[in-house]
CSV table of C-alpha atoms and ligand atoms in Angstrom, one decimal:
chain,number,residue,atom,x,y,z
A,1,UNK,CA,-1.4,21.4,39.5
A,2,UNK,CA,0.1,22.7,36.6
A,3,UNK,CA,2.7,25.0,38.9
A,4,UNK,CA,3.8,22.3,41.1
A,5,UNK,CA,4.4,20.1,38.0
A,6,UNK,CA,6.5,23.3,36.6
A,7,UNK,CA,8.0,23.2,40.4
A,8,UNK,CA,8.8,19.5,40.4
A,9,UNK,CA,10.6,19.4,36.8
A,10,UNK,CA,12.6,22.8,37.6
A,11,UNK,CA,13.7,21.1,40.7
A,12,UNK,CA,14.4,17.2,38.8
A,13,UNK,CA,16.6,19.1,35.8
A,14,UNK,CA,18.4,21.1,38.3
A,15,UNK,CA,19.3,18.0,40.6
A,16,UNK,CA,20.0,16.1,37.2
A,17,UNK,CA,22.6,18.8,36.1
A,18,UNK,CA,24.3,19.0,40.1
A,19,UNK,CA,24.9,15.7,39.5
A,20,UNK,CA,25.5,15.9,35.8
A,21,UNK,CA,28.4,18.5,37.2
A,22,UNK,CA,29.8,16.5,39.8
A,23,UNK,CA,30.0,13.4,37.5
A,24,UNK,CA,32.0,16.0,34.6
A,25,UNK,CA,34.4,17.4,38.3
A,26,UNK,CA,34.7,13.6,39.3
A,27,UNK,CA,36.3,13.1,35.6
A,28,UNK,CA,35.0,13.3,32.0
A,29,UNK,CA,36.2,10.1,31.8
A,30,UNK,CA,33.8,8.5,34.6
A,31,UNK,CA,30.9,10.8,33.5
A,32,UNK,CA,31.0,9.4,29.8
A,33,UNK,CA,31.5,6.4,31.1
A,34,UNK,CA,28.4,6.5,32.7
A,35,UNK,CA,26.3,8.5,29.8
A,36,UNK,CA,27.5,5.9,27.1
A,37,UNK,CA,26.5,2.7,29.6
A,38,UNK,CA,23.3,4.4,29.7
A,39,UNK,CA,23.4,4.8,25.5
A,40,UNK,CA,24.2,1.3,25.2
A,41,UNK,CA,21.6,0.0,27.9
A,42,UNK,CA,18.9,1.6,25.7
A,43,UNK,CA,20.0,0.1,22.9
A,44,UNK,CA,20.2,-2.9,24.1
A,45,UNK,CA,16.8,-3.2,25.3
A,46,UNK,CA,15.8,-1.2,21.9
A,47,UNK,CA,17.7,-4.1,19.9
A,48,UNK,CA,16.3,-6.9,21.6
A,49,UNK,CA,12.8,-5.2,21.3
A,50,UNK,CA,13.1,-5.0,17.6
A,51,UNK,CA,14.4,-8.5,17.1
A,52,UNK,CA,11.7,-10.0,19.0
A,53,UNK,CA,8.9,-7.7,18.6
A,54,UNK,CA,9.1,-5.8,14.8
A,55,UNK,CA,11.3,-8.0,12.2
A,56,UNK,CA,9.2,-11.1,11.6
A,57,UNK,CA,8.6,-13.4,8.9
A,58,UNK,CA,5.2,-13.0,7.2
A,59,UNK,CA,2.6,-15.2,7.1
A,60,UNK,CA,1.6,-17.0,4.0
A,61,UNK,CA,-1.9,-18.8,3.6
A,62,UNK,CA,-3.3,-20.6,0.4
A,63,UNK,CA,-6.3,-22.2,-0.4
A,64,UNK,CA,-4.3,-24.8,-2.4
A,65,UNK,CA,-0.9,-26.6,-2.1
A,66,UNK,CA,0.3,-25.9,-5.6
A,67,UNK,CA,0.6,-22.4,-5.5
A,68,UNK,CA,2.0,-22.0,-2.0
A,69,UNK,CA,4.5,-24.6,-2.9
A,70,UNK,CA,5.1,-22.3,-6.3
A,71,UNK,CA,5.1,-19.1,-4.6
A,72,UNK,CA,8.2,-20.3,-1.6
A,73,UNK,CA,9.7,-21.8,-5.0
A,74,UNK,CA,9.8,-19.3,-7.0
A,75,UNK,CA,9.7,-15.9,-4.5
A,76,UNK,CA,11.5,-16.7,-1.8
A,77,UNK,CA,10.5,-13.3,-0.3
A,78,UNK,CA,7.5,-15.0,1.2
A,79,UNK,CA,9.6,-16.9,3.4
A,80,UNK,CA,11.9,-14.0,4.4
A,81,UNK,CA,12.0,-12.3,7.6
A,82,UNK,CA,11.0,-8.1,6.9
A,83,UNK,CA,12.6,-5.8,8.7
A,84,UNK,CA,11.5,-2.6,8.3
A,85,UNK,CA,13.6,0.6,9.0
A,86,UNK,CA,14.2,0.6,13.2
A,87,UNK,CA,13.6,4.4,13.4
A,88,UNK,CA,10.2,3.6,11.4
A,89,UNK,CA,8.4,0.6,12.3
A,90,UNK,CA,5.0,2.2,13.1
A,91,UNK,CA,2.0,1.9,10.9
A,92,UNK,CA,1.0,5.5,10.3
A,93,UNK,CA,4.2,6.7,10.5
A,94,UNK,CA,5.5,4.3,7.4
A,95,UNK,CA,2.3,5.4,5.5
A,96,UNK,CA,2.8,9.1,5.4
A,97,UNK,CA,6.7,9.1,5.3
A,98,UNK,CA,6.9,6.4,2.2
A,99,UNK,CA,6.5,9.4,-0.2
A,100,UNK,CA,9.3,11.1,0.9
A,101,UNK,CA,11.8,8.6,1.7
A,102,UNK,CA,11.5,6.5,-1.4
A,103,UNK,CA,13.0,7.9,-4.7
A,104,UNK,CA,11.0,8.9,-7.8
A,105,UNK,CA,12.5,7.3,-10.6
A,106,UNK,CA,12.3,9.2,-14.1
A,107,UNK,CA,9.7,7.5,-16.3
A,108,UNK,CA,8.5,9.2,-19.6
A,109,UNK,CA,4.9,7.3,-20.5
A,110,UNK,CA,3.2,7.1,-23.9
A,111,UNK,CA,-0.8,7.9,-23.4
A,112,UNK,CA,-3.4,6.3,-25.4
A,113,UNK,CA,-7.2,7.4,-24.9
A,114,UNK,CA,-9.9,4.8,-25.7
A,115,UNK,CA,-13.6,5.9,-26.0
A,116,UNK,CA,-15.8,3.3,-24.5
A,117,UNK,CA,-19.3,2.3,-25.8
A,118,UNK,CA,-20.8,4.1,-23.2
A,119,UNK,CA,-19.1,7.7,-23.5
A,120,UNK,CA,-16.8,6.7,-20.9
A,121,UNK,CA,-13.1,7.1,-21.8
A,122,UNK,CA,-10.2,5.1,-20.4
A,123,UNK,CA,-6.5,6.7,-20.5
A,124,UNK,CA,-3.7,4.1,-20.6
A,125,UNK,CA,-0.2,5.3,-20.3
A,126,UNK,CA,2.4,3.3,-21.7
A,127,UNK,CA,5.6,2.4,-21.0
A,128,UNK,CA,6.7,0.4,-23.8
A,129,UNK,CA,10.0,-0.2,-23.1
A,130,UNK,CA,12.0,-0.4,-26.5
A,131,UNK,CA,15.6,-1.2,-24.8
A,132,UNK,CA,14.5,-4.4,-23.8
A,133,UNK,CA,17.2,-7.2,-23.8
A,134,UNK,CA,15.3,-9.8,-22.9
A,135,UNK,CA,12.2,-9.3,-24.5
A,136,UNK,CA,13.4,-7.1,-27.7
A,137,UNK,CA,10.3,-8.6,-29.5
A,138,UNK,CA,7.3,-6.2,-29.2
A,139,UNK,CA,5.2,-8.5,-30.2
A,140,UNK,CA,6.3,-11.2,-28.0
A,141,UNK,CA,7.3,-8.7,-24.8
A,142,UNK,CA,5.1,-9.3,-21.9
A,143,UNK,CA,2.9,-6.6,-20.6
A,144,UNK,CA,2.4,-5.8,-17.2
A,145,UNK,CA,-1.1,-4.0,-16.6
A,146,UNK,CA,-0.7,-1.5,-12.8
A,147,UNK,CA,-3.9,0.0,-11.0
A,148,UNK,CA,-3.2,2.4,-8.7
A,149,UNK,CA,-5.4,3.2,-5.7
A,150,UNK,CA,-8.0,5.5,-4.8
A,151,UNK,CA,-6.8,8.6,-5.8
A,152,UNK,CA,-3.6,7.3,-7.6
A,153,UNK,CA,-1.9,8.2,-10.6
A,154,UNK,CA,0.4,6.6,-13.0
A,155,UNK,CA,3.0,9.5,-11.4
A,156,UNK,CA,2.6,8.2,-7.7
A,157,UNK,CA,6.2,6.8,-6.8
A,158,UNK,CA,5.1,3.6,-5.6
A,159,UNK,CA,4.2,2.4,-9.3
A,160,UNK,CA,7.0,4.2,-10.6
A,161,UNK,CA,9.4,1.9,-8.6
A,162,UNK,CA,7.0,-1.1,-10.4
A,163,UNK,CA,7.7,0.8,-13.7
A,164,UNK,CA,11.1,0.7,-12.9
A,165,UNK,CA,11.7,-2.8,-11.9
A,166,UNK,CA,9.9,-4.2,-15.0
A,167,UNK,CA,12.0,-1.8,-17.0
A,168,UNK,CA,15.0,-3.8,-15.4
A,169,UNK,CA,13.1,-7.1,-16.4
A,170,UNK,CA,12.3,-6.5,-19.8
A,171,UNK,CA,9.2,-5.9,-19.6
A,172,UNK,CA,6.5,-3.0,-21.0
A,173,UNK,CA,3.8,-1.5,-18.9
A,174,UNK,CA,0.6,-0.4,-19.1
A,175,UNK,CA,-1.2,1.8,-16.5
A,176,UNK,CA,-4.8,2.3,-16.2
A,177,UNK,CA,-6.7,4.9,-14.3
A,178,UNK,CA,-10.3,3.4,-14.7
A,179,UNK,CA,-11.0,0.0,-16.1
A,180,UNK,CA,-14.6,-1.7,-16.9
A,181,UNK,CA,-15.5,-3.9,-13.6
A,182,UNK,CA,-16.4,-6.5,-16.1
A,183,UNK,CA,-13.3,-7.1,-18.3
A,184,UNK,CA,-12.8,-10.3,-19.5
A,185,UNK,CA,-10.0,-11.0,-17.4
A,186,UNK,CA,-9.4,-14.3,-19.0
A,187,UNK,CA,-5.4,-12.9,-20.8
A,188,UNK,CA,-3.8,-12.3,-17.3
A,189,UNK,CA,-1.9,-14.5,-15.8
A,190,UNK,CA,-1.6,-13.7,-12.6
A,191,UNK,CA,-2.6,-10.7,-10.4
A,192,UNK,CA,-0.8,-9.3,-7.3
A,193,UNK,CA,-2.8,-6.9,-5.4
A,194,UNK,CA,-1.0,-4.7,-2.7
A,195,UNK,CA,-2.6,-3.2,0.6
A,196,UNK,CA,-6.2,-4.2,-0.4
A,197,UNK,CA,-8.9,-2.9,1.7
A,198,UNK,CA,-11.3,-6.1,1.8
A,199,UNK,CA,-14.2,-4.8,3.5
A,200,UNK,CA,-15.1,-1.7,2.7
A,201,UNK,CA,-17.3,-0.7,5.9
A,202,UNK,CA,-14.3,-2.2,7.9
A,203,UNK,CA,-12.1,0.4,6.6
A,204,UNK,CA,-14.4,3.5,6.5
A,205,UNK,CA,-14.9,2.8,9.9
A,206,UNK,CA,-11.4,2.3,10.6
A,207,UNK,CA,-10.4,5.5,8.9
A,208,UNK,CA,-13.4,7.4,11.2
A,209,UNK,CA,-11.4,7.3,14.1
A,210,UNK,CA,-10.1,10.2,15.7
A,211,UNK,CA,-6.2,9.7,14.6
A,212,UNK,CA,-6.7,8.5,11.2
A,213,UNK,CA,-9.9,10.7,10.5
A,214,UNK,CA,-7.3,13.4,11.0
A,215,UNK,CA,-4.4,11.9,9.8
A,216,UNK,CA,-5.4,10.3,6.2
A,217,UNK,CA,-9.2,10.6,5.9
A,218,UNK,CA,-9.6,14.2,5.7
A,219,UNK,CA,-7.0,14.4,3.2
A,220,UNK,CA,-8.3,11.5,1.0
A,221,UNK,CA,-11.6,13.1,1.0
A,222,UNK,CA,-9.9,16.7,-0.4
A,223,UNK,CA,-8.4,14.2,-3.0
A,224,UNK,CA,-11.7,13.2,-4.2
A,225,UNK,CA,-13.5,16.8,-4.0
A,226,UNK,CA,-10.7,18.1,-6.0
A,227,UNK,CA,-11.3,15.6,-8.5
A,228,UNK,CA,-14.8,16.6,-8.6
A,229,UNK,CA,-14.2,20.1,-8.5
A,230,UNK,CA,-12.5,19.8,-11.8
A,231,UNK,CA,-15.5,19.1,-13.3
A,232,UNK,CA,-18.0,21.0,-11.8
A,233,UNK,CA,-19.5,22.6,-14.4
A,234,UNK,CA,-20.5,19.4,-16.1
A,235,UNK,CA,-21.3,17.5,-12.8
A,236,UNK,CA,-22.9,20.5,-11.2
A,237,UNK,CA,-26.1,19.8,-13.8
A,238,UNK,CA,-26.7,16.8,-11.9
A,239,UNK,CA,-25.0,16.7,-8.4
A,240,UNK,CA,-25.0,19.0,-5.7
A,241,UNK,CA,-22.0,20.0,-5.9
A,242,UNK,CA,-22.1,22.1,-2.6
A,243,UNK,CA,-23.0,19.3,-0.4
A,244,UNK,CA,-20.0,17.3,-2.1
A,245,UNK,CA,-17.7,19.4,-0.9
A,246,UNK,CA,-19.1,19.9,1.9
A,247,UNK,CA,-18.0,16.2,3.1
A,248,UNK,CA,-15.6,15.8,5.8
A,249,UNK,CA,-15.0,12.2,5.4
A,250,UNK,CA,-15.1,9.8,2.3
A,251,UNK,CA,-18.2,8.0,3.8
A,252,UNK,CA,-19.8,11.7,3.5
A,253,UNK,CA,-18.4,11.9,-0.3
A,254,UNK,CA,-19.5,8.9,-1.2
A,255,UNK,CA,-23.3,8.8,0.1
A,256,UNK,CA,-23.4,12.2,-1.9
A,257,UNK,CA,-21.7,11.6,-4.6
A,258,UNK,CA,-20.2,8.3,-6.1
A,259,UNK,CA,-23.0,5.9,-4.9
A,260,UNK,CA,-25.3,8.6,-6.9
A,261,UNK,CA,-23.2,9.0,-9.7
A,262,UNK,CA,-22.6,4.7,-10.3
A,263,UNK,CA,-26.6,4.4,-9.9
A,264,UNK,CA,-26.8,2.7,-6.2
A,265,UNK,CA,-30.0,2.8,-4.7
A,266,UNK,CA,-28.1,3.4,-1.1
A,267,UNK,CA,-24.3,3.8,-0.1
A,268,UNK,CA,-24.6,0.7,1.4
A,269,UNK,CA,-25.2,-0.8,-1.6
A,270,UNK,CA,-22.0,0.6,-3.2
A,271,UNK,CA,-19.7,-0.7,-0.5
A,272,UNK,CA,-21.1,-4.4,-0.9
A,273,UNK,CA,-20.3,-4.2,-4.4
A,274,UNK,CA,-16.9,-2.7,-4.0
A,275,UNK,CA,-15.7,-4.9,-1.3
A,276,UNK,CA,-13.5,-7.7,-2.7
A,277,UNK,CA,-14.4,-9.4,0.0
A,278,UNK,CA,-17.5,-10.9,-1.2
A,279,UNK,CA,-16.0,-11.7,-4.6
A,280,UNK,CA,-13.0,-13.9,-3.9
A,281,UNK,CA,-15.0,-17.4,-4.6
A,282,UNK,CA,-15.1,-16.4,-8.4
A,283,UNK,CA,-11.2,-15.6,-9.0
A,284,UNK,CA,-10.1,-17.6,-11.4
A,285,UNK,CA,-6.2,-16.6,-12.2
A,286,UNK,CA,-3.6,-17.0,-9.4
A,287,UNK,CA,-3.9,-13.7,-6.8
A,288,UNK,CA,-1.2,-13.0,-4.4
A,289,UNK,CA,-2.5,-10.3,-1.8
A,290,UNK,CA,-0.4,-8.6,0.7
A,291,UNK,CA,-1.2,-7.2,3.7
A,292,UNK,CA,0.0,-5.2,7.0
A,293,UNK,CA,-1.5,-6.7,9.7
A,294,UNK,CA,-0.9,-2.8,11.4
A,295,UNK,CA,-2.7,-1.3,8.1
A,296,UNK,CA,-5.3,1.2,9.3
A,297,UNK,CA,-6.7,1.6,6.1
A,298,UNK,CA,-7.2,-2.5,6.0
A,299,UNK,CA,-7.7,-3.8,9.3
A,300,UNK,CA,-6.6,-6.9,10.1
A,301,UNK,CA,-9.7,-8.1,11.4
A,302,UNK,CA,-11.1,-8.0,8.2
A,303,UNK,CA,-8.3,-10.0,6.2
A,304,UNK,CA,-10.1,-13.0,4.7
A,305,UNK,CA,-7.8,-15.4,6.0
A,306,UNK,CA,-10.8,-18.0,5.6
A,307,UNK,CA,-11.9,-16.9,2.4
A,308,UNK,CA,-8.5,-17.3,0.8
A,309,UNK,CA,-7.8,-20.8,2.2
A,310,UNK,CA,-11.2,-21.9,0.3
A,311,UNK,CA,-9.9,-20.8,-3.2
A,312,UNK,CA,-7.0,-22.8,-4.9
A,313,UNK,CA,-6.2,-19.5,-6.5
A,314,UNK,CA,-5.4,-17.2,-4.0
A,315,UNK,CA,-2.8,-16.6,-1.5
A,316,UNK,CA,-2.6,-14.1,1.5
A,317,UNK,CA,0.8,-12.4,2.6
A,318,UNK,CA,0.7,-10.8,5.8
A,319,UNK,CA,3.3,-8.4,7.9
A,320,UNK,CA,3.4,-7.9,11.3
A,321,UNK,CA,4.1,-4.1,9.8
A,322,UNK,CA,4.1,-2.2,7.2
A,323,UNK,CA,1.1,-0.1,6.7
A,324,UNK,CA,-0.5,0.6,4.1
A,325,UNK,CA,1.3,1.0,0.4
A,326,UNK,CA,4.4,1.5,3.1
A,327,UNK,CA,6.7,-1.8,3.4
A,328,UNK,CA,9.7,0.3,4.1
A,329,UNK,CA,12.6,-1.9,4.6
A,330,UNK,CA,15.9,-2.1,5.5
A,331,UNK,CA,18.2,0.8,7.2
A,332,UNK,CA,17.7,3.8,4.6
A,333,UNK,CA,14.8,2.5,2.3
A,334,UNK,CA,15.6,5.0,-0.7
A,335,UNK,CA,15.3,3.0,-3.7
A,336,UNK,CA,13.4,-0.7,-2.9
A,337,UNK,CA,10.7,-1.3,-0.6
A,338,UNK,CA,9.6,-4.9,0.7
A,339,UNK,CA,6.2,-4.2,-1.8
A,340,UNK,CA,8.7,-3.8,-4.5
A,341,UNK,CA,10.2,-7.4,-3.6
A,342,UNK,CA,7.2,-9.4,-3.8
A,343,UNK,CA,6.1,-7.1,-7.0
A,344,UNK,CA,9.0,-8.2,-8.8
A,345,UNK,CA,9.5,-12.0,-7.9
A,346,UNK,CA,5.8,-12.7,-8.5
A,347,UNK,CA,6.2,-10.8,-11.6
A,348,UNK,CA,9.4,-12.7,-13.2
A,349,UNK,CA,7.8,-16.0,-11.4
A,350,UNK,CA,4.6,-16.0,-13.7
A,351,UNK,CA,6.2,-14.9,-16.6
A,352,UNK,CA,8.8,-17.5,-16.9
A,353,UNK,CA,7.3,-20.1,-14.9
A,354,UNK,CA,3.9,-19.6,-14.5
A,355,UNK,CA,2.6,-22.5,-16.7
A,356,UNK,CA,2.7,-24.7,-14.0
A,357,UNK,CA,-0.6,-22.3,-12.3
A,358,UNK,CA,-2.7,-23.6,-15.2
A,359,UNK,CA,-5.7,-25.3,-13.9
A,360,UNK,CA,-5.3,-24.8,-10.5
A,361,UNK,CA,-9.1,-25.2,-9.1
A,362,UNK,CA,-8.7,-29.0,-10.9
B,1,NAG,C1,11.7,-21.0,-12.8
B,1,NAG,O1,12.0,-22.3,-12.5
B,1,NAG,C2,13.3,-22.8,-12.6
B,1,NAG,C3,13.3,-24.3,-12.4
B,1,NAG,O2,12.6,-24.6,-11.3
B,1,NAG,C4,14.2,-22.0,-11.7
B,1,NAG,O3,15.5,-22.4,-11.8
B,1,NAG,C5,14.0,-20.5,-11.9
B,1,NAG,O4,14.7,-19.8,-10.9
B,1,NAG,C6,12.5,-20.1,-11.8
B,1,NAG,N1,12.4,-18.7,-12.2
B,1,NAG,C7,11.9,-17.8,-11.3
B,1,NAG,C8,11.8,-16.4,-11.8
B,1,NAG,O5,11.6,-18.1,-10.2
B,2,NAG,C1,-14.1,-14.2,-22.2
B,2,NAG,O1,-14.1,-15.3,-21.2
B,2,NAG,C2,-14.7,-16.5,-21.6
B,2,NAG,C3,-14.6,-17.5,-20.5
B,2,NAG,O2,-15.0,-16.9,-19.3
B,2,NAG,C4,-14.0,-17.0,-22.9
B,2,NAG,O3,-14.7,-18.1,-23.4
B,2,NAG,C5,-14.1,-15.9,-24.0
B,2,NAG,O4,-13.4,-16.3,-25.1
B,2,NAG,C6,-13.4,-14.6,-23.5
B,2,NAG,N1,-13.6,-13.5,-24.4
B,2,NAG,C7,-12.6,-12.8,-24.9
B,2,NAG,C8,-12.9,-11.8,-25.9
B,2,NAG,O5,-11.4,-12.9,-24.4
């Protein structure tokens, strides 16, 4: 089978490059001819494939009139088509190359460490942002509070580009790694939440799939045993720290280790309570949420579309693409990413003009 395929392709590139050679004898100028018609069929096809296909508007759902009509006001983003880069359109492919193509802007950070009640500690690094022209106030400069993900630092370059474009606003930053679940969160005034996963079970099991269990899961879960392994000696008094690193997938590190270590009875048990899913009914501060509808990590099936339009204070942004944390857009995406976009016109929206979000559920 194998031969006569070997046979069949030896025979196709030979006849390709006899006629390849009588095309160059006929004249270079014919044979170009016909190598660039075939360039620009292909292109063509690839162009009109793109236009109808990839670059789409998003789709915006709220649960109340006020803030949609605020949110096509004010960031007129949400209404713009997204085209992400034509040589990178595809879901996994945007994930893993973000990191790479994207810049990493220079940001120094000012850490403060704060002992909570419990023994926990929580490290907040600043960026206070003394050269502010619009906000040259301290006391009156508006702070902007980033989580990063699973995993995440305040050096990943996706909140360094949100570092950067509130430095450009005016405004300071403040970037927690760990913050208590039950915060009052009653002094924000808005949240915008990037490439949620809503369901947690939805996107374990999405992530256990062959591809992405060898494209990102693996890797995640070396994340998390590194993190672990740093403090072995101190967890290894209560945690088997073996079987923990043992895991081959983050549903394996978590039933062995953080569903044990935050007091769960079961794993399952954890991923209720750590699926936003279940919580959305009890926001109370206007939350814009985008999502890639190609987001392996969040799959689209498990968007709360519904859920959303039931809450006044919510609205859901979704792409056709993106991924997940990917959003690259435009031909060369260096510098700005579509996340970026919506990150900084929600941001300058409620600062300036969110007033009018007071009271929404009334
Ligand atoms: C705030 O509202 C005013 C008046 O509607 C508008 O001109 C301005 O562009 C808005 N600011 C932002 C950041 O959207
Ligand atoms: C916490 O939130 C409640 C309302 O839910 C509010 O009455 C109270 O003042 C808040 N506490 C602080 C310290 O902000």
């Amino acid at each position: 089978m194998m031969m006569s395929l070997d046979m069949n392709l030896h025979v196709l590139t030979k006849e390709l490059s006899v006629y390849l050679e009588n095309q160059v004898r006929v004249g270079g100028f014919l044979g170009s001819g016909v190598g660039l018609a075939l360039a620009l069929g292909f292109g063509a096809a690839y162009a009109c494939y793109y236009w109808t296909s990839i670059a789409k508007k998003p789709k915006l759902v709220s649960g109340g009139k006020k803030f949609y009509e605020f949110l096509k006001e004010n960031c007129p983003v949400v209404t713009e088509t997204y085209y992400p880069p034509f040589w990178c359109w595809e879901s996994r492919v945007q994930t893993l190359l973000r990191p790479f193509v994207t810049s990493k802007p220079w940001v120094c950070y000012r850490n403060e460490l704060i002992r909570a009640p419990d023994g926990g500690q929580i490290s907040l690094d600043w960026f206070d942002n003394e050269e502010s022209l619009s906000h040259p106030d301290t006391s009156t400069r508006p702070t902007v509070l980033l989580l990063p993900g699973l995993t995440g630092t305040s050096r990943e370059s996706y909140i360094l580009h949100m570092v950067q474009q509130s430095r450009e606003l005016g405004y300071s930053m403040m970037l927690a790694n760990y913050l208590g679940r039950k915060g009052n969160a009653t002094c924000l005034k808005g949240v915008v939440v990037f490439s949620a996963g809503w369901d947690v079970f939805e996107c374990t099991a999405s992530l256990e799939k062959p591809l992405d269990r060898f494209l990102f899961n693996a890797y995640l879960t070396s994340c998390l045993q590194a993190s672990v392994h740093r403090h072995r000696p101190v967890l290894e008094r209560n945690y088997d720290i073996d079987h923990v690193m043992k895991a081959k997938t983050i549903r394996e590190f978590d039933e062995r280790f953080t569903s044990k270590m935050f007091g769960y009875p079961t794993n399952d048990d954890y991923y209720r309570d750590a699926s936003p899913i279940y919580k959305l009914k009890s926001v109370q501060v206007p939350m814009l949420c985008l999502n890639a509808a190609d987001d392996v990590f969040s799959p689209s099936h498990a968007i709360p579309v519904e859920a959303v339009k039931q809450n006044p204070n919510l609205a859901l942004l979704i792409t056709c693409h993106g991924g997940h944390i990917g959003f690259l857009e435009g031909l060369w995406p260096r510098h700005s990413t579509y996340m970026d976009r919506v990150f900084r016109q929600f941001v300058k929206a409620v600062i300036e003009n969110g007033s009018v979000l007071t009271n929404l559920t009334s």
